[in-house]
Amino acid sequence: MDSFDGYTPASDDPGTDAAAAATPPEPRTAGFHFTGTTDEYFRIWIVNACLSIVTLGIYSAWAKVRMTKYVRGHTLVDGVPFTYDANPIAILKGRLIAVGAFGLWTGLGYISPVAQLALLVPAAFIVPWLVVASLRFNARVTAYRNVGFRFDGDYKGALKYFVGFMLLAGCTGYIMLPWAIRQQRAWQARHTSWGNRRLELRALTSEFYAAYMPMFIAVVILIFVMFFMFSVAAVTGGKGDEGSATDTAMSTGMIVGFAITYIVIILAAFWTQAALVGTTLGGLAVGDQSRMRCSIASSRYAWILGSNALVSLLTLGMMYPWGEVRRLRYLASHTTIGGAETFDTVVGPRGGPASAAGDEVADAFDIDVGF
Amino acid sequence: MESQGAPITLAGTWFAAGSSKSHVATLSLDSGVLTLSANDAAATFAPGDVHVTGLDDPLSVDFPDGGSFVATAGDAGARALLAALRVGDSPVARLEKSWRTVIIAAAATMALTALFFFVILPAAAKPAAMIVPQKWARIIDDQTMIILDKAAFGASTLEDDRRQELEGVLAGLVDQLGLDADRYQLLMRHGRMMGPNAFAMPGGTIVVTDQMADFVDNNDQLRAVMAHEIGHVEERHGLQQLLRGSTLAIMLVMVGPDAGTISHLASGMPAVLMEKGYSRNFERAADLYACRALTGTGEGTEAYARIMEKLMEAYPEAPAGAAWFSTHPDSYERVVMIRGYRP
């Protein structure tokens, strides 16, 4: 086997360092493109879903690798795809842990809700570990232009941002939630790097508050409706005979009121989710050279999320691939990254299962639990 | 590995190990040898030494020295190269390519899901529920009562002798039916918004609301209500429901659309809908049990039919959670069944 070890690029290549130093290249912005098709994605999804069911879920880890590989491989930046090369065993491990924990949790809920609540304490210390393991795994198996991503956040950071700050947000009646989420994502970004370029979240706290506005408004509506309902119930309760017309009308009114509030909350949740995607993605910088921009309209993206969920539900999941492709296409076509002229200058090893870095310790603890 | 036919050449980009710098390159396969050419230099590889990471277009090939070649998107040569290297030929990839297997997979997925939900899960839950020890089931009752007492019930305001009368009704029925008296306990509670109501818990705890005790015309009607609840306990409906619910939730974690994602664990909507369907069947089964029991003791099903009718008349709209039969569909149909019951 010949190898490229002794290879050096020819000096007349227009992209070489020498040439670049002489004339700095024009600043250039590159677009994201999603080239996957509904047809292909559906076929991959249904075959893999079927195999997952037949194998009682064991194959689902391989299915996850196949699906993610398809999505990342069809997400192009500047015409070059991302690569995803994960070991399905790691994903299977993560999945078994999730199932075990969830089973234990539900089982305990039936036997003793008090013990279930008590279990939250150790869970608060285990979750950060899972977060770190999962983020590290996902970064390590992803590469772009043959340079791998890396996540080097530690347990202490995850404990602080995923548990501490969340508790703090909860204590303030979630008024501080947008701030906490920004802190959390900023931590995630600054511990993620692509080769020698570190990510940075430059989105402002005020932008996160703006993103959470629909959710805050919906919660205020919910509190108002609940307050109104219970005051009505308190005033009329006990006076009307059971089963009387007023009683029935009241119950019906309550059901309708709660149904409307529930729908408002779901819509607000989609809207907030959409705004968060735009704010986070559009607020990222990859090193000093590249700033990302995301021009998705929250209303449009929320509509895509909401209608996808509804269509998926109505077709018993069969239209899920259609929705995913639709979502990814919209998201990619509205995302750009600056400084594309410097994409040639990034150096760093590539991770993945074929990694020569030899981090067996990391391998042993490879798990992927989605967050 | 042999590759026959005309040489295949792919245009693309090559990246050296550890560098994002792109080099215009070509990858060709001729007589079983892969040749990578970039910037006037070339190297050859055996197909077995490379690792193909992209299964489809855009194809990418990793080399043993850490370099990587990415084919230009849309290059028709990619599929030819994959075919020649027999890489895209994994059994699963072949299934994905053929529309026939895709349609079979879709049908199989739906059929297996339905089979699991409607046949396997209920069939497996029954024997499993039967072997759950009574002690464990009673723990579930006690814990549930702690919550219900806080959230839904008030303390019973019934007179002591009325309470004892009710306990006598249950004890008498359990004795007449030849059941294990230790399994059953009666609890009286004020039902608040629930109105006249009664329910059975997995471990044999039967809760009757004060409103129900006041609502019935006589103790025969109360016996009928309790016979229905005993039916739920004897056939382990509560335990079956718990086992089914937990299994469904766990299955969703394993094979759901975004399986393994903790944030999606809450999306158990279909499971909830399924549970509604299940509970209808359980109600019918408990009705049948009660009819059999009441006929067996010689009193017949008239008192049972009468209390059902009385509840229907009092709650024609059956607002959710307000009446004993609110989760029970087709109340009229049930009255007809109960009245027409012949052993």
XYZ file of C-alpha atoms in Angstrom:
714
model
C 0.000 0.000 0.000
C 1.302 3.400 -0.925
C 0.655 6.183 1.471
C 0.412 9.914 1.286
C 2.787 10.404 4.211
C 5.513 11.916 2.097
C 3.131 14.064 0.181
C 3.502 17.829 0.076
C 1.124 20.090 -1.810
C 2.484 21.584 -5.010
C 3.455 25.199 -4.519
C 1.517 26.380 -7.558
C -1.769 25.402 -5.940
C -3.797 28.644 -5.622
C -4.943 27.750 -2.102
C -1.519 27.317 -0.481
C -0.355 29.222 2.555
C 2.263 31.140 0.623
C -0.290 32.415 -1.869
C -2.789 33.184 0.872
C -0.264 35.273 2.759
C 0.473 37.358 -0.328
C -3.126 38.205 -1.185
C -5.727 37.707 1.565
C -8.769 36.006 0.051
C -12.033 37.880 -0.365
C -14.358 37.518 2.648
C -17.004 35.023 1.716
C -20.240 33.818 3.300
C -21.266 30.198 2.788
C -24.746 28.781 2.930
C -26.026 25.602 4.555
C -27.858 23.202 2.262
C -29.846 20.128 3.087
C -29.802 17.789 0.103
C -31.750 14.879 1.594
C -34.999 13.872 -0.066
C -38.306 12.791 1.479
C -38.318 9.678 -0.678
C -34.897 8.447 0.492
C -35.394 9.492 4.083
C -38.734 7.703 4.245
C -37.281 4.492 2.840
C -34.355 4.516 5.271
C -36.624 5.384 8.182
C -39.278 2.742 7.578
C -36.815 -0.089 6.936
C -34.857 0.806 10.062
C -37.998 1.280 12.151
C -39.229 -2.137 11.053
C -35.913 -3.782 11.945
C -35.957 -1.990 15.319
C -39.385 -3.407 16.118
C -38.531 -6.908 14.949
C -35.413 -6.933 17.150
C -37.338 -5.542 20.143
C -35.461 -2.268 19.984
C -31.909 -3.615 19.832
C -31.427 -2.550 16.212
C -32.647 0.966 17.042
C -29.053 1.937 17.865
C -27.911 0.994 14.363
C -30.979 2.740 12.988
C -30.049 5.904 14.843
C -26.540 5.837 13.327
C -27.949 5.276 9.861
C -30.479 8.107 10.150
C -28.028 10.579 11.683
C -25.433 9.678 9.072
C -27.979 10.454 6.383
C -28.922 13.804 7.904
C -25.351 14.973 8.597
C -24.085 13.606 5.273
C -26.748 15.588 3.459
C -26.108 18.782 5.371
C -23.626 20.713 3.281
C -21.759 23.878 4.168
C -19.991 25.492 1.257
C -20.748 22.300 -0.696
C -18.932 19.999 1.764
C -20.955 17.570 3.914
C -20.617 16.809 7.602
C -19.652 13.263 8.486
C -21.023 11.192 11.358
C -19.248 7.986 12.267
C -20.625 6.655 15.547
C -20.324 3.238 17.116
C -23.882 1.891 17.490
C -22.872 -0.029 20.635
C -22.325 3.297 22.413
C -25.819 4.360 21.446
C -27.267 1.019 22.524
C -25.622 1.469 25.924
C -27.117 4.943 26.284
C -30.502 3.644 25.276
C -30.406 0.771 27.781
C -29.437 3.210 30.529
C -32.351 5.466 29.554
C -34.808 2.554 29.529
C -33.528 1.210 32.859
C -33.715 4.598 34.526
C -37.123 5.327 33.093
C -38.460 1.897 34.058
C -37.163 2.301 37.596
C -38.678 5.764 37.769
C -42.169 4.733 36.594
C -42.171 1.546 38.651
C -41.216 3.440 41.765
C -43.922 6.006 41.015
C -46.569 3.298 41.435
C -45.082 1.764 44.547
C -43.986 4.890 46.339
C -44.282 8.436 44.987
C -42.297 9.617 48.001
C -39.325 7.425 47.096
C -39.712 8.623 43.506
C -39.262 12.205 44.647
C -36.312 11.177 46.811
C -34.697 9.649 43.710
C -34.553 13.152 42.197
C -31.595 13.923 44.460
C -29.190 11.276 43.089
C -30.630 11.936 39.598
C -29.531 15.567 39.880
C -25.960 14.334 40.289
C -26.117 11.675 37.567
C -27.716 13.804 34.856
C -24.729 16.188 34.468
C -22.491 13.187 33.938
C -24.837 11.937 31.202
C -24.923 15.406 29.638
C -21.125 15.587 29.424
C -20.790 12.011 28.114
C -23.447 12.617 25.495
C -22.130 15.975 24.281
C -18.594 14.583 24.110
C -19.760 11.557 22.164
C -21.780 13.564 19.673
C -18.964 16.035 19.041
C -16.336 13.322 18.681
C -18.206 11.379 16.025
C -18.913 14.450 13.903
C -16.430 15.986 11.490
C -16.373 18.630 8.786
C -13.688 18.905 6.133
C -11.848 16.008 7.771
C -11.419 17.923 11.038
C -13.331 16.595 14.022
C -15.427 18.385 16.579
C -14.566 18.108 20.245
C -16.373 18.823 23.480
C -14.221 19.428 26.562
C -16.743 20.608 29.135
C -16.446 18.880 32.516
C -18.798 17.423 35.109
C -18.573 20.473 37.357
C -19.667 22.762 34.549
C -22.604 20.536 33.641
C -23.656 20.344 37.296
C -23.537 24.119 37.532
C -25.345 24.932 34.285
C -27.768 22.012 33.959
C -28.743 21.558 37.610
C -27.667 24.639 39.593
C -28.882 27.248 37.146
C -32.089 25.316 36.465
C -32.851 25.180 40.200
C -32.097 28.875 40.417
C -34.466 29.525 37.497
C -37.134 27.400 39.202
C -36.728 29.307 42.478
C -37.452 32.582 40.700
C -40.661 31.238 39.198
C -38.836 30.681 35.895
C -38.354 34.423 35.430
C -34.628 33.666 35.127
C -35.091 30.682 32.805
C -34.114 32.498 29.564
C -30.950 33.745 31.254
C -30.155 30.247 32.578
C -30.730 28.680 29.160
C -28.430 31.236 27.551
C -25.737 30.520 30.151
C -26.178 26.793 29.546
C -25.869 27.077 25.789
C -22.964 29.508 26.034
C -21.142 26.945 28.205
C -21.912 24.225 25.666
C -20.612 26.426 22.830
C -17.379 27.563 24.464
C -16.452 23.971 25.285
C -17.071 22.821 21.741
C -14.407 23.216 19.124
C -13.924 22.400 15.495
C -10.224 21.647 15.223
C -8.381 24.673 16.577
C -11.481 26.873 16.423
C -13.619 27.286 19.475
C -17.320 28.031 19.283
C -18.791 30.989 21.084
C -22.378 32.009 21.690
C -22.708 35.716 21.035
C -26.484 35.931 21.326
C -27.572 38.334 24.054
C -29.610 37.489 27.139
C -32.251 39.936 25.896
C -32.635 37.864 22.720
C -33.327 34.781 24.846
C -35.930 36.706 26.829
C -37.553 37.731 23.552
C -37.598 34.081 22.466
C -39.362 33.043 25.685
C -41.969 35.817 25.431
C -44.709 33.663 23.808
C -44.297 31.055 26.559
C -44.458 33.673 29.318
C -47.615 35.175 27.827
C -49.222 31.719 27.549
C -48.434 30.954 31.188
C -49.964 34.259 32.273
C -53.111 33.337 30.300
C -53.131 29.902 31.973
C -52.873 31.394 35.458
C -55.635 33.863 34.641
C -57.946 31.116 33.309
C -57.283 28.867 36.321
C -57.905 31.710 38.727
C -61.136 32.602 36.950
C -62.337 28.972 36.870
C -61.684 28.373 40.533
C -63.332 31.619 41.586
C -66.442 30.654 39.613
C -66.367 27.166 41.124
C -65.936 28.604 44.637
C -68.852 31.009 44.224
C -71.343 28.589 42.660
C -69.993 25.373 44.173
C -72.326 23.710 46.706
C -75.314 25.841 45.690
C -76.469 24.053 42.552
C -77.779 20.492 42.838
C -75.498 17.842 41.530
C -76.448 16.974 38.004
C -78.392 20.216 37.519
C -78.126 22.253 34.338
C -75.769 24.824 35.918
C -73.520 22.043 37.144
C -73.293 20.479 33.694
C -72.790 23.839 31.974
C -70.021 24.668 34.416
C -68.227 21.389 33.821
C -68.529 21.819 30.061
C -67.300 25.406 30.299
C -64.309 24.258 32.331
C -63.380 21.575 29.834
C -63.608 24.017 26.913
C -61.636 26.643 28.840
C -58.842 24.225 29.667
C -58.801 22.826 26.112
C -58.318 26.316 24.659
C -55.613 27.135 27.195
C -53.877 23.840 26.429
C -53.820 24.652 22.697
C -52.502 28.158 23.394
C -49.681 26.652 25.507
C -48.737 24.163 22.789
C -48.652 26.915 20.145
C -46.550 29.109 22.431
C -44.173 26.209 23.092
C -43.607 25.692 19.354
C -43.110 29.424 18.865
C -40.563 29.610 21.679
C -38.776 26.517 20.422
C -38.543 28.121 16.966
C -37.245 31.408 18.344
C -34.651 29.550 20.452
C -33.336 27.679 17.412
C -32.975 30.930 15.469
C -31.355 32.797 18.353
C -28.889 30.047 19.216
C -27.901 29.098 15.691
C -27.716 32.708 14.557
C -25.717 33.708 17.611
C -22.845 31.269 17.173
C -19.346 32.192 16.169
C -16.830 29.566 15.060
C -13.527 31.087 16.043
C -13.033 34.804 15.419
C -13.231 34.300 11.682
C -16.726 32.904 11.250
C -20.033 34.210 12.482
C -23.233 32.268 11.841
C -26.513 33.884 10.798
C -29.942 32.366 10.936
C -32.827 34.137 9.212
C -35.661 31.715 9.961
C -38.973 33.404 10.766
C -40.150 32.133 14.147
C -43.767 32.055 12.958
C -42.881 30.003 9.871
C -40.615 27.589 11.747
C -43.190 27.197 14.532
C -45.793 26.438 11.867
C -43.489 23.779 10.393
C -42.930 22.198 13.822
C -46.620 22.291 14.733
C -47.997 21.036 11.428
C -45.336 18.294 11.290
C -46.368 17.040 14.724
C -50.044 17.089 13.796
C -49.560 15.380 10.415
C -47.307 12.793 12.056
C -49.940 12.071 14.683
C -52.788 11.825 12.154
C -50.880 9.432 9.887
C -49.697 7.259 12.805
C -46.144 8.509 12.302
C -45.941 7.608 8.616
C -45.422 11.248 7.572
C -42.670 11.846 10.135
C -39.867 11.637 7.512
C -41.673 14.142 5.293
C -41.859 16.579 8.209
C -38.214 16.140 9.136
C -36.982 16.767 5.589
C -39.252 19.803 5.316
C -37.923 21.173 8.613
C -34.255 20.527 7.815
C -34.566 22.090 4.351
C -36.109 25.253 5.726
C -33.590 25.514 8.546
C -30.559 24.914 6.307
C -31.695 27.284 3.579
C -31.962 30.114 6.134
C -28.616 29.557 7.825
C -25.286 30.956 6.670
C -21.774 31.202 8.026
C -19.245 33.941 7.356
C -15.509 33.668 6.899
C -15.778 30.750 4.493
C -12.506 31.877 2.895
C -10.726 30.737 6.074
C -12.229 27.231 6.150
C -8.996 25.912 4.614
C -6.890 26.859 7.623
C -8.389 24.735 10.385
C -6.255 21.984 11.871
C -7.096 19.263 14.330
C -7.503 15.517 14.625
C -10.575 13.693 13.607
C -12.351 11.675 16.306
C -14.792 8.890 15.698
C -14.414 5.177 16.257
C -11.454 5.005 13.887
C -9.661 7.622 15.981
C -5.920 7.120 16.378
C -5.956 9.368 19.420
C -6.398 6.227 21.517
C -8.744 7.604 24.106
C -9.920 4.209 25.288
C -11.156 5.698 28.519
C -13.509 7.971 26.628
C -14.557 4.995 24.506
C -15.500 2.954 27.550
C -17.818 5.687 28.739
C -19.273 6.486 25.339
C -22.968 6.862 25.635
C -25.493 8.840 23.728
C -28.587 9.988 25.530
C -30.360 12.671 23.577
C -31.017 15.988 25.272
C -11.907 -7.709 -4.141
C -12.373 -7.880 -7.886
C -13.808 -5.126 -9.966
C -14.452 -5.639 -13.619
C -15.495 -3.330 -16.409
C -14.482 0.165 -17.384
C -12.446 2.303 -14.966
C -14.523 4.629 -12.778
C -13.287 8.132 -12.036
C -14.796 10.430 -9.442
C -14.122 14.150 -9.111
C -13.998 15.613 -5.640
C -11.970 17.151 -2.868
C -9.210 15.655 -0.786
C -8.321 16.654 2.770
C -5.027 15.578 4.355
C -5.045 14.103 7.866
C -5.803 16.744 10.497
C -6.301 19.570 8.023
C -9.362 21.285 6.600
C -7.408 22.464 3.573
C -9.105 21.330 0.398
C -7.296 19.970 -2.623
C -8.918 19.325 -5.959
C -8.642 15.581 -6.425
C -9.873 12.572 -8.317
C -10.444 9.053 -7.104
C -10.444 6.276 -9.640
C -10.926 2.562 -9.546
C -9.267 0.469 -12.223
C -8.588 -3.262 -12.158
C -9.224 -3.475 -8.436
C -6.850 -0.655 -7.487
C -7.968 2.715 -6.089
C -5.899 5.664 -7.203
C -6.120 9.015 -5.459
C -4.637 11.928 -7.403
C -4.238 15.431 -6.042
C -1.897 18.248 -7.061
C 0.113 16.172 -9.524
C 0.795 13.479 -6.935
C -0.898 10.117 -6.769
C -1.155 7.216 -4.381
C -2.737 3.820 -4.757
C -4.738 1.800 -2.252
C -6.343 -1.598 -2.051
C -10.147 -1.189 -1.736
C -10.053 -3.166 1.518
C -7.889 -0.486 3.175
C -10.332 2.377 2.765
C -13.402 3.159 4.813
C -16.443 4.494 2.998
C -18.392 6.752 5.363
C -21.099 8.143 3.133
C -23.437 5.351 2.078
C -25.052 7.603 -0.496
C -24.338 10.737 -2.393
C -22.233 12.698 -1.369
C -19.813 9.861 -0.976
C -16.801 10.203 1.278
C -13.882 7.819 1.568
C -11.457 7.728 4.493
C -7.896 6.573 3.907
C -5.695 4.689 6.366
C -3.361 7.686 6.814
C -6.262 9.820 8.079
C -6.887 11.639 4.815
C -10.392 11.920 3.433
C -11.855 12.237 -0.043
C -15.288 13.786 -0.593
C -16.849 13.277 -3.993
C -18.504 16.238 -5.692
C -22.224 16.056 -4.910
C -24.261 14.625 -7.740
C -21.368 12.829 -9.440
C -22.921 9.800 -11.133
C -19.662 7.898 -10.645
C -20.357 7.636 -6.888
C -22.977 4.947 -7.268
C -20.879 3.062 -9.800
C -17.924 3.142 -7.397
C -20.069 1.968 -4.486
C -21.410 -0.850 -6.621
C -17.928 -1.835 -7.753
C -16.632 -1.825 -4.172
C -19.851 -3.620 -3.111
C -20.062 -1.171 -0.221
C -23.633 -0.054 -0.735
C -24.567 -3.706 -0.873
C -25.067 -4.274 2.832
C -28.305 -6.244 3.352
C -30.004 -3.270 5.022
C -28.962 -0.855 2.249
C -30.464 -3.257 -0.282
C -33.746 -3.294 1.631
C -33.783 0.518 1.650
C -33.288 0.722 -2.118
C -36.166 -1.444 -3.250
C -39.668 0.027 -3.117
C -41.101 -3.439 -2.706
C -39.252 -4.102 0.575
C -40.029 -0.558 1.708
C -43.757 -1.198 1.279
C -43.420 -4.555 3.037
C -41.525 -2.844 5.880
C -44.237 -0.184 6.212
C -46.974 -2.826 6.311
C -44.980 -4.986 8.726
C -44.302 -2.017 10.999
C -47.977 -1.152 11.207
C -49.058 -4.775 11.584
C -46.475 -5.530 14.272
C -47.302 -2.340 16.158
C -51.005 -3.225 16.093
C -50.254 -6.833 17.053
C -48.148 -5.633 19.959
C -50.697 -3.099 21.213
C -53.843 -5.156 20.777
C -52.754 -8.772 21.172
C -49.339 -9.381 22.710
C -49.391 -6.686 25.390
C -52.885 -7.488 26.744
C -52.205 -11.236 26.576
C -48.919 -10.889 28.442
C -50.223 -8.397 31.006
C -52.900 -10.790 32.277
C -50.699 -13.648 33.564
C -48.120 -11.113 34.739
C -50.759 -9.243 36.772
C -51.937 -12.525 38.291
C -48.541 -13.278 39.844
C -48.001 -9.843 41.409
C -48.140 -10.519 45.183
C -51.078 -9.042 47.029
C -48.721 -7.241 49.441
C -47.090 -5.260 46.617
C -50.415 -4.406 45.068
C -51.638 -3.120 48.435
C -48.616 -0.807 48.658
C -49.720 0.745 45.367
C -53.224 1.275 46.830
C -51.877 2.929 49.975
C -49.591 5.276 48.061
C -52.311 6.227 45.607
C -54.682 6.955 48.480
C -52.156 9.343 50.057
C -52.221 11.386 46.853
C -55.973 11.121 46.261
C -56.686 12.168 49.845
C -54.656 15.312 49.264
C -55.902 16.083 45.776
C -59.440 14.797 45.323
C -61.128 13.450 48.434
C -62.430 14.849 51.660
C -62.973 12.915 54.898
C -66.193 10.906 54.965
C -69.082 12.547 56.805
C -71.178 9.381 57.025
C -72.585 8.184 60.333
C -70.717 5.294 61.954
C -73.604 2.841 61.656
C -74.053 3.617 57.949
C -70.357 2.997 57.435
C -70.564 -0.329 59.271
C -73.583 -1.222 57.154
C -71.567 -0.624 53.990
C -68.662 -2.688 55.310
C -71.171 -5.436 56.006
C -72.439 -5.285 52.426
C -68.927 -5.775 51.027
C -67.964 -8.472 53.559
C -71.211 -10.338 52.871
C -70.693 -10.241 49.127
C -67.036 -11.341 49.366
C -68.087 -14.198 51.645
C -70.974 -15.290 49.402
C -68.718 -15.304 46.350
C -66.177 -17.416 48.233
C -63.375 -14.853 47.789
C -60.354 -14.151 49.977
C -61.612 -11.690 52.637
C -58.055 -10.444 53.382
C -57.743 -9.091 49.866
C -60.536 -6.548 50.322
C -60.874 -3.349 52.295
C -63.534 -0.678 52.045
C -62.720 3.003 52.374
C -65.336 5.749 52.576
C -64.471 9.241 51.372
C -66.278 12.454 50.529
C -66.042 12.602 46.727
C -66.143 16.417 46.403
C -66.360 17.206 42.645
C -66.490 13.507 41.756
C -70.027 13.045 43.033
C -71.512 9.552 43.428
C -68.570 7.351 42.592
C -66.847 4.098 43.450
C -63.578 2.594 42.375
C -61.353 -0.366 42.851
C -57.597 -0.218 43.245
C -55.143 -2.921 42.149
C -54.600 -4.250 45.675
C -58.273 -4.769 46.531
C -59.061 -1.403 48.111
C -62.579 -0.323 47.184
C -63.403 3.346 47.626
C -67.056 4.425 47.816
C -67.918 8.109 48.034
C -70.416 9.461 50.557
C -72.450 10.769 47.634
C -72.730 7.230 46.256
C -73.874 5.889 49.626
C -76.579 8.585 49.672
C -77.462 8.245 46.010
C -78.488 4.567 46.011
C -82.119 3.647 46.783
C -81.172 0.540 48.761
C -78.301 -1.728 49.742
C -78.989 -4.110 46.847
C -77.919 -1.369 44.466
C -74.796 -0.849 46.569
C -74.071 -4.580 46.382
C -74.326 -4.348 42.594
C -71.833 -1.450 42.480
C -69.452 -3.391 44.742
C -69.827 -6.541 42.624
C -68.614 -4.507 39.641
C -65.610 -3.245 41.621
C -64.831 -6.765 42.900
C -64.792 -7.800 39.227
C -62.002 -5.260 38.575
C -59.997 -6.624 41.502
C -60.534 -10.340 40.810
C -59.563 -9.955 37.147
C -56.626 -7.704 38.106
C -57.683 -4.917 35.744
C -55.799 -2.242 37.665
C -52.561 -4.180 37.684
C -52.926 -5.052 34.019
C -53.386 -1.391 33.215
C -50.273 -0.447 35.171
C -48.182 -3.135 33.487
C -49.442 -2.195 30.027
C -48.901 1.502 30.597
C -45.329 1.078 31.789
C -44.448 -1.322 28.986
C -45.888 1.035 26.381
C -43.914 3.945 27.778
C -40.711 1.913 27.764
C -41.322 0.663 24.223
C -41.790 4.253 23.079
C -38.399 5.105 24.557
C -36.797 2.218 22.670
C -38.344 2.475 19.210
C -40.164 5.821 19.077
C -39.405 8.243 16.224
C -36.687 9.933 18.235
C -35.958 6.989 20.471
C -33.680 7.434 23.431
C -34.257 11.143 23.689
C -35.085 11.966 27.270
C -36.792 15.188 26.312
C -39.230 13.164 24.208
C -40.219 10.772 26.978
C -43.217 12.925 27.721
C -44.626 12.453 24.248
C -46.614 9.407 25.273
C -49.850 10.670 23.768
C -50.641 7.545 21.718
C -50.156 5.419 24.839
C -52.746 7.483 26.676
C -55.227 7.073 23.829
C -54.621 3.324 23.838
C -55.275 3.171 27.552
C -58.748 4.671 27.012
C -59.576 1.825 24.657
C -58.329 -0.719 27.120
C -60.374 0.626 30.014
C -63.617 0.268 28.012
C -62.996 -3.438 27.673
C -62.245 -3.683 31.374
C -65.563 -2.012 32.193
C -67.434 -4.537 30.095
C -65.533 -7.382 31.729
C -66.380 -6.024 35.210
C -70.045 -5.723 34.174
C -70.052 -9.348 33.119
C -68.375 -10.397 36.362
C -70.995 -8.500 38.381
C -73.863 -10.014 36.399
C -72.461 -13.494 36.911
C -71.907 -12.872 40.637
C -75.360 -11.352 41.239
C -77.084 -14.114 39.326
C -75.054 -16.686 41.230
C -76.226 -15.366 44.609
C -79.770 -15.580 43.346
C -80.698 -11.886 43.518
C -80.497 -11.202 39.785
C -79.303 -8.133 37.877
C -82.330 -5.820 38.245
C -80.841 -3.725 41.095
C -77.658 -3.357 39.013
C -79.586 -2.198 35.941
C -81.606 0.182 38.117
C -78.580 1.956 39.673
C -77.008 2.334 36.218
C -80.228 3.902 34.912
C -80.496 6.178 37.923
C -76.928 7.454 37.357
C -77.651 7.936 33.657
C -80.754 9.969 34.428
C -78.957 12.110 37.006
C -75.980 12.745 34.743
C -77.282 12.715 31.162
C -74.208 14.567 29.899
C -71.805 12.546 32.064
C -69.309 15.393 32.499
C -65.775 14.057 32.759
C -64.942 12.775 36.200
C -68.340 13.606 37.652
C -70.047 10.235 37.674
C -69.314 6.627 38.385
C -69.680 5.637 34.755
C -68.005 8.661 33.211
C -65.148 6.611 31.760
C -67.695 3.972 30.896
C -68.963 4.416 27.356
C -72.322 3.438 25.934
C -74.104 3.482 29.290
C -77.450 2.721 27.663
C -76.010 -0.310 25.903
C -74.657 -1.519 29.220
C -78.045 -1.255 30.938
C -79.557 -3.339 28.155
C -76.804 -5.930 28.529
C -77.177 -6.063 32.320
C -80.954 -6.394 32.214
C -80.828 -9.006 29.484
C -78.097 -11.058 31.160
C -78.802 -14.781 31.350
C -76.230 -17.116 32.878
